Coordinates of C-alpha atoms in Angstrom, one line a residue:
K12 CA -35.0 22.4 -42.7
D13 CA -32.3 19.8 -43.5
K14 CA -29.8 19.9 -40.5
R15 CA -27.1 17.8 -42.3
E16 CA -23.8 19.5 -43.1
V17 CA -22.0 18.9 -46.4
L18 CA -18.2 19.2 -46.2
L19 CA -16.6 19.9 -49.5
S20 CA -13.0 19.3 -50.6
D21 CA -11.0 18.8 -53.8
R22 CA -11.0 15.0 -53.1
N23 CA -14.7 14.3 -53.0
D24 CA -16.1 17.2 -55.1
E25 CA -14.6 17.6 -58.6
F26 CA -17.0 20.4 -59.3
F27 CA -15.7 22.4 -56.4
S28 CA -12.2 21.9 -57.6
N29 CA -13.2 23.0 -61.1
L30 CA -15.2 26.1 -60.0
R31 CA -12.8 27.3 -57.3
G32 CA -10.8 30.4 -58.4
E33 CA -12.9 31.0 -61.6
T34 CA -14.8 34.1 -62.3
F35 CA -18.6 34.1 -61.7
L36 CA -19.7 33.7 -65.3
D37 CA -17.0 31.1 -66.1
A38 CA -18.1 29.0 -63.1
L39 CA -21.7 29.2 -64.3
D40 CA -20.6 28.1 -67.7
Q41 CA -18.7 25.2 -66.2
A42 CA -21.7 24.0 -64.2
E43 CA -23.9 24.2 -67.3
K44 CA -21.4 22.1 -69.3
V45 CA -21.5 19.4 -66.8
R46 CA -25.3 19.5 -66.7
Q47 CA -25.4 19.2 -70.5
E48 CA -23.0 16.2 -70.3
I49 CA -25.4 14.3 -68.1
I50 CA -28.1 14.9 -70.8
E51 CA -25.9 13.8 -73.7
L52 CA -24.6 10.7 -71.9
K53 CA -28.2 9.3 -71.9
D54 CA -28.3 9.6 -75.7
R55 CA -24.8 8.1 -76.1
M56 CA -25.6 5.1 -74.0
T57 CA -28.8 4.5 -76.1
E58 CA -26.8 4.7 -79.3
T59 CA -23.9 2.4 -78.2
S60 CA -25.9 -0.2 -76.4
G61 CA -24.2 -3.6 -76.8
T62 CA -20.9 -2.1 -78.0
V63 CA -17.5 -1.5 -76.3
K64 CA -18.1 2.2 -76.1
F65 CA -21.2 1.6 -74.0
G66 CA -19.0 0.7 -71.0
F67 CA -17.1 4.0 -71.2
Y68 CA -20.3 6.1 -71.2
A69 CA -21.9 3.9 -68.5
R70 CA -18.9 4.4 -66.1
R71 CA -18.9 8.1 -66.7
A72 CA -22.7 8.3 -66.2
Q73 CA -22.4 6.3 -62.9
H74 CA -19.6 8.7 -61.7
L75 CA -21.9 11.7 -62.4
I76 CA -24.8 10.0 -60.7
D77 CA -22.7 9.4 -57.6
K78 CA -21.7 13.0 -57.5
K79 CA -24.8 14.7 -58.8
Q80 CA -25.9 16.1 -55.5
Y81 CA -22.8 18.3 -55.5
L82 CA -23.4 19.4 -59.1
F83 CA -27.0 20.4 -58.4
M84 CA -26.0 22.2 -55.2
H85 CA -23.4 24.3 -57.0
Y86 CA -25.7 24.9 -60.0
E87 CA -28.5 26.2 -57.8
L88 CA -26.1 28.3 -55.8
L89 CA -24.7 29.9 -58.9
E90 CA -28.2 30.6 -60.3
Q91 CA -29.1 32.3 -57.0
L92 CA -25.9 34.3 -57.0
L93 CA -26.7 35.5 -60.5
K94 CA -30.1 36.7 -59.4
D95 CA -28.7 38.4 -56.3
R96 CA -25.9 40.1 -58.4
N97 CA -28.5 41.5 -60.8
T98 CA -30.4 42.9 -57.8
M99 CA -27.3 44.3 -56.3
K100 CA -26.4 46.1 -59.6
D101 CA -29.9 47.7 -59.6
L102 CA -29.4 48.8 -56.0
I103 CA -26.1 50.4 -56.8
N104 CA -27.5 52.2 -59.9
F105 CA -30.5 53.5 -57.9
E106 CA -28.2 54.8 -55.1
Y107 CA -25.9 56.5 -57.6
N108 CA -28.9 58.2 -59.3
A109 CA -30.2 59.3 -55.9
L110 CA -26.9 60.9 -55.1
M111 CA -27.0 62.7 -58.5
Q112 CA -30.5 63.9 -57.8
D113 CA -31.8 61.9 -60.7
I114 CA -34.7 59.6 -59.6
A115 CA -37.5 59.1 -62.1
E116 CA -39.2 56.3 -60.1
I117 CA -38.8 54.1 -57.1
D118 CA -40.2 50.8 -58.4
I119 CA -37.1 48.9 -57.2
V120 CA -38.3 49.6 -53.6
Y121 CA -41.7 48.1 -54.3
R122 CA -40.1 45.1 -56.0
L123 CA -38.0 44.5 -52.9
I124 CA -41.1 44.6 -50.8
N125 CA -42.8 42.1 -53.0
R126 CA -39.8 39.8 -52.6
K127 CA -40.0 40.3 -48.8
K128 CA -36.6 41.9 -48.7
Y129 CA -38.0 44.5 -46.3
W130 CA -34.7 45.7 -44.8
D131 CA -33.2 46.5 -48.3
A132 CA -36.5 48.2 -49.3
I133 CA -36.6 50.4 -46.2
R134 CA -32.9 51.3 -46.4
L135 CA -33.1 52.2 -50.1
F136 CA -36.2 54.3 -49.6
A137 CA -34.5 56.1 -46.6
F138 CA -31.3 56.6 -48.7
A139 CA -33.3 58.2 -51.5
S140 CA -35.2 60.4 -49.1
V141 CA -32.0 61.7 -47.5
A142 CA -30.1 62.1 -50.7
I143 CA -32.7 64.2 -52.5
R144 CA -34.0 65.9 -49.3
G145 CA -37.5 64.4 -49.3
L146 CA -39.6 62.2 -51.7
S147 CA -43.0 63.1 -53.0
K148 CA -46.0 62.7 -50.8
Q149 CA -47.4 60.2 -53.2
N150 CA -44.2 58.0 -52.9
L151 CA -44.3 58.3 -49.1
V152 CA -48.0 57.3 -48.9
E153 CA -47.5 54.3 -51.3
F154 CA -44.4 53.1 -49.5
Q155 CA -46.2 53.2 -46.1
R156 CA -49.3 51.5 -47.6
R157 CA -47.2 48.6 -48.9
I158 CA -45.2 48.1 -45.7
V159 CA -48.4 48.2 -43.6
S160 CA -50.1 45.8 -46.0
S161 CA -47.2 43.4 -45.9
L162 CA -46.4 43.5 -42.1
G163 CA -49.5 44.7 -40.4
F164 CA -50.8 48.0 -39.0
D165 CA -48.8 47.8 -35.8
V166 CA -45.6 48.7 -37.7
V167 CA -46.9 52.3 -38.2
G168 CA -45.0 53.3 -35.0
D169 CA -41.8 52.2 -36.6
L170 CA -42.5 54.3 -39.8
I171 CA -43.2 57.3 -37.6
N172 CA -39.8 56.7 -35.8
L173 CA -38.1 56.7 -39.2
Q174 CA -39.7 60.1 -39.9
K175 CA -38.7 61.5 -36.5
A176 CA -35.1 60.3 -37.2
G177 CA -35.1 62.3 -40.5
L178 CA -34.6 59.2 -42.6
I179 CA -38.0 59.4 -44.4
T180 CA -39.2 62.9 -45.3
S181 CA -41.7 64.4 -47.7
S182 CA -40.6 67.1 -50.1
L183 CA -42.6 70.3 -50.2
S184 CA -42.8 72.6 -53.2
L185 CA -42.1 76.3 -52.6
I186 CA -45.9 76.9 -53.1
N187 CA -46.7 74.4 -50.4
Q188 CA -44.1 75.9 -48.0
L189 CA -45.5 79.4 -48.6
S190 CA -49.0 78.1 -47.9
N191 CA -47.9 77.4 -44.3
L192 CA -47.3 81.1 -43.7
S193 CA -50.6 81.4 -42.0
N194 CA -49.5 79.0 -39.3
L195 CA -46.2 80.6 -38.7
S196 CA -44.9 84.1 -38.5
N197 CA -43.8 85.4 -41.9
L198 CA -40.2 85.9 -40.8
T199 CA -39.9 82.4 -39.3
A200 CA -41.4 80.7 -42.3
L201 CA -39.3 82.6 -44.8
T202 CA -36.2 81.9 -42.7
N203 CA -36.9 78.2 -42.7
I204 CA -37.5 78.2 -46.5
A205 CA -34.3 80.2 -47.1
A206 CA -32.3 77.8 -44.8
T207 CA -33.6 74.8 -46.8
A208 CA -32.8 76.4 -50.1
N209 CA -29.2 77.2 -48.9
K210 CA -28.5 73.5 -48.1
P211 CA -25.9 72.2 -50.5
K212 CA -27.0 69.5 -52.9
F213 CA -24.8 66.5 -53.5
N214 CA -23.4 67.8 -56.8
N215 CA -22.0 70.8 -54.9
I216 CA -20.6 68.6 -52.2
N217 CA -19.0 66.3 -54.8
S218 CA -17.5 69.2 -56.7
I219 CA -15.6 70.3 -53.5
L220 CA -14.8 67.1 -51.7
K221 CA -14.6 64.7 -54.7
V222 CA -16.5 61.9 -53.0
L223 CA -17.3 60.1 -56.3
L224 CA -14.2 58.6 -58.0
K225 CA -15.4 58.7 -61.6
S226 CA -12.0 58.2 -63.2
E227 CA -8.5 57.3 -62.2
P228 CA -7.2 60.0 -59.7
E229 CA -4.3 62.2 -60.7
H230 CA -2.7 61.7 -57.2
P231 CA -2.7 58.7 -54.9
D232 CA -6.2 58.4 -53.4
I233 CA -8.3 56.0 -51.4
E234 CA -9.1 52.9 -53.4
K235 CA -12.7 52.2 -54.3
G236 CA -14.4 53.0 -50.9
Y237 CA -18.0 52.1 -51.3
D238 CA -17.9 51.1 -55.0
K239 CA -15.9 54.2 -55.9
Y240 CA -17.7 56.4 -53.3
V241 CA -15.7 57.9 -50.5
P242 CA -17.9 58.8 -47.4
I243 CA -18.2 62.5 -46.8
I244 CA -16.8 62.1 -43.2
I245 CA -13.5 60.8 -44.6
R246 CA -13.1 63.7 -47.0
L247 CA -14.0 66.3 -44.3
I248 CA -11.3 64.9 -42.0
Q249 CA -8.8 64.8 -44.9
E250 CA -9.4 68.5 -45.6
G251 CA -9.2 69.3 -41.9
V252 CA -5.8 67.7 -41.7
K253 CA -4.7 69.9 -44.6
G254 CA -5.9 72.9 -42.6
L255 CA -8.9 73.8 -44.8
W256 CA -11.4 74.0 -41.9
E257 CA -10.1 77.6 -41.3
G258 CA -10.1 80.7 -43.4
E259 CA -12.2 81.6 -46.5
N260 CA -12.2 78.6 -48.8
P261 CA -14.7 76.3 -50.4
V262 CA -14.4 73.6 -47.7
S263 CA -15.0 75.9 -44.8
K264 CA -17.9 77.5 -46.6
L265 CA -19.4 74.0 -47.3
M266 CA -19.1 73.1 -43.6
Q267 CA -21.0 76.3 -42.7
Q268 CA -23.7 75.3 -45.2
L269 CA -23.9 71.8 -43.7
E270 CA -24.1 73.5 -40.2
I271 CA -21.1 71.6 -38.9
P272 CA -19.6 73.5 -36.0
I273 CA -15.9 73.9 -36.1
K274 CA -13.4 74.7 -33.4
V275 CA -9.7 74.6 -34.2
D276 CA -7.3 74.7 -31.2
I277 CA -3.7 75.6 -31.9
D278 CA -0.9 74.7 -29.6
E279 CA 0.8 78.1 -29.1
S280 CA 3.7 76.6 -27.2
R281 CA 4.5 74.3 -30.1
K282 CA 4.0 77.2 -32.5
E283 CA 6.5 79.4 -30.6
N284 CA 9.1 76.7 -30.2
Q285 CA 10.3 76.1 -33.7
K286 CA 13.1 73.7 -32.6
V287 CA 11.7 70.2 -32.6
D288 CA 13.6 67.0 -31.7
S289 CA 14.8 65.2 -34.8
I290 CA 13.3 62.0 -33.4
E291 CA 9.9 63.7 -33.1
L292 CA 10.1 64.8 -36.7
K293 CA 10.5 61.1 -37.8
A294 CA 7.7 59.9 -35.6
K295 CA 4.3 59.2 -37.2
K296 CA 1.7 61.7 -36.1
K297 CA -1.4 60.1 -34.5
I298 CA -4.9 61.4 -35.1
L299 CA -7.9 60.3 -33.1
V300 CA -11.3 60.5 -34.9
F301 CA -14.3 59.9 -32.7
I302 CA -17.7 59.6 -34.4
I303 CA -20.9 59.9 -32.3
G304 CA -23.7 57.8 -33.6
G305 CA -21.8 55.0 -35.3
V306 CA -19.2 54.2 -37.8
T307 CA -19.0 51.4 -40.4
S308 CA -16.1 48.9 -40.6
T309 CA -15.4 50.2 -44.2
E310 CA -15.1 53.7 -42.9
I311 CA -12.5 52.6 -40.3
Q312 CA -10.5 50.9 -43.0
L313 CA -10.7 53.9 -45.3
F314 CA -9.4 56.2 -42.5
R315 CA -6.4 53.9 -42.1
Q316 CA -5.9 53.7 -45.8
M317 CA -6.0 57.5 -46.0
G318 CA -3.1 57.8 -43.6
R319 CA -1.0 55.4 -45.7
V320 CA -2.0 56.4 -49.2
I321 CA -3.0 60.1 -49.2
F322 CA -0.6 61.3 -46.4
N323 CA 2.2 58.9 -47.3
D324 CA 2.3 57.4 -43.7
E325 CA 2.8 60.8 -42.2
Y326 CA -0.3 60.3 -40.1
E327 CA -1.8 57.3 -38.3
F328 CA -5.5 57.5 -37.8
H329 CA -7.3 55.9 -34.9
V330 CA -11.1 55.7 -35.0
G331 CA -13.5 55.5 -32.1
S332 CA -17.2 55.6 -32.1
T333 CA -20.3 54.9 -29.9
S334 CA -20.9 51.8 -32.1
I335 CA -19.9 49.8 -35.2
T336 CA -22.9 50.0 -37.5
H337 CA -24.2 49.9 -41.1
G338 CA -27.3 51.1 -42.8
I339 CA -29.6 48.2 -42.1
K340 CA -28.4 47.8 -38.5
L341 CA -29.3 51.5 -37.9
I342 CA -32.8 51.0 -39.4
K343 CA -33.3 47.8 -37.3
S344 CA -32.5 49.8 -34.1
I345 CA -35.2 52.3 -35.1
C346 CA -37.8 49.7 -36.1
P347 CA -38.1 47.1 -33.3
V348 CA -41.7 46.0 -34.3
I349 CA -40.6 45.3 -37.9
K350 CA -37.6 43.5 -36.7
S351 CA -39.7 41.3 -34.4
K352 CA -41.9 40.4 -37.3
I353 CA -39.2 39.7 -39.9
E354 CA -36.7 37.9 -37.6
K355 CA -39.1 35.9 -35.4

């Protein structure tokens, strides 16, 4: 609630000067050393009272007293960053396990709800649901119960919207799916079950598209991406430029399994005319990628980096979309009631 602004510089904040440019843990150690110095100065002043050394300790103590508000601010900030960083590591580990179809429990989602980090909790729950194609009914019921208990019964409509959007789904065992045969024609039900079974899992997608960078790549590749994860859309476009959307190959088969429609138009006039102007050969080819539904800023940067690194500047990618978005922004657009409660 304090509206005052604190302006920091090397001149009036020695702690800022010392901490700037250091690693996180080194900065935390530095702040701890200064805090310990304040404690030790009190003992030194008591021991040297009435001596020449007392004046030295007293001046240093007065200096730290005058500047202590900066020290405390930095120390509290570093402690908060440490807590947030530990939470971020847990989030990343959970996302990775979800991608690898290895989720034993989702307690981290419930911890986030308890800490009132609702957007992170909803995004992580939706991420896991999409990654492993549905969570257990028990997890779904418990998640809904906790959200409703924390935010009120009127958010149920938002939870239904998340289900309609396909972001939160309940997994059904084969037995449960077959039990629904009485409500559907046998042929229709079996077709639906077969279609679900044929959907590729993430491990299959990763083996073909190499979206997880587990080790240093043999050839120049996109750096890091989302913490060494390259979005599937980037890899699909990369393989399309290489001409792998056509013919019988693992990429084209994967796209059929993902139910991605493909139409490749070939400029016959260019194909027939083999003589191309030398200036045109030197010109960088431009590719427009338009994504309906939204694209993230990181994905835009990765497309540009792909042209430079993977294709050695032969292609220049231009990205268009209906919106610039990210995971939490998407969820906020689907959950207006929850947004009004959290951000009021």
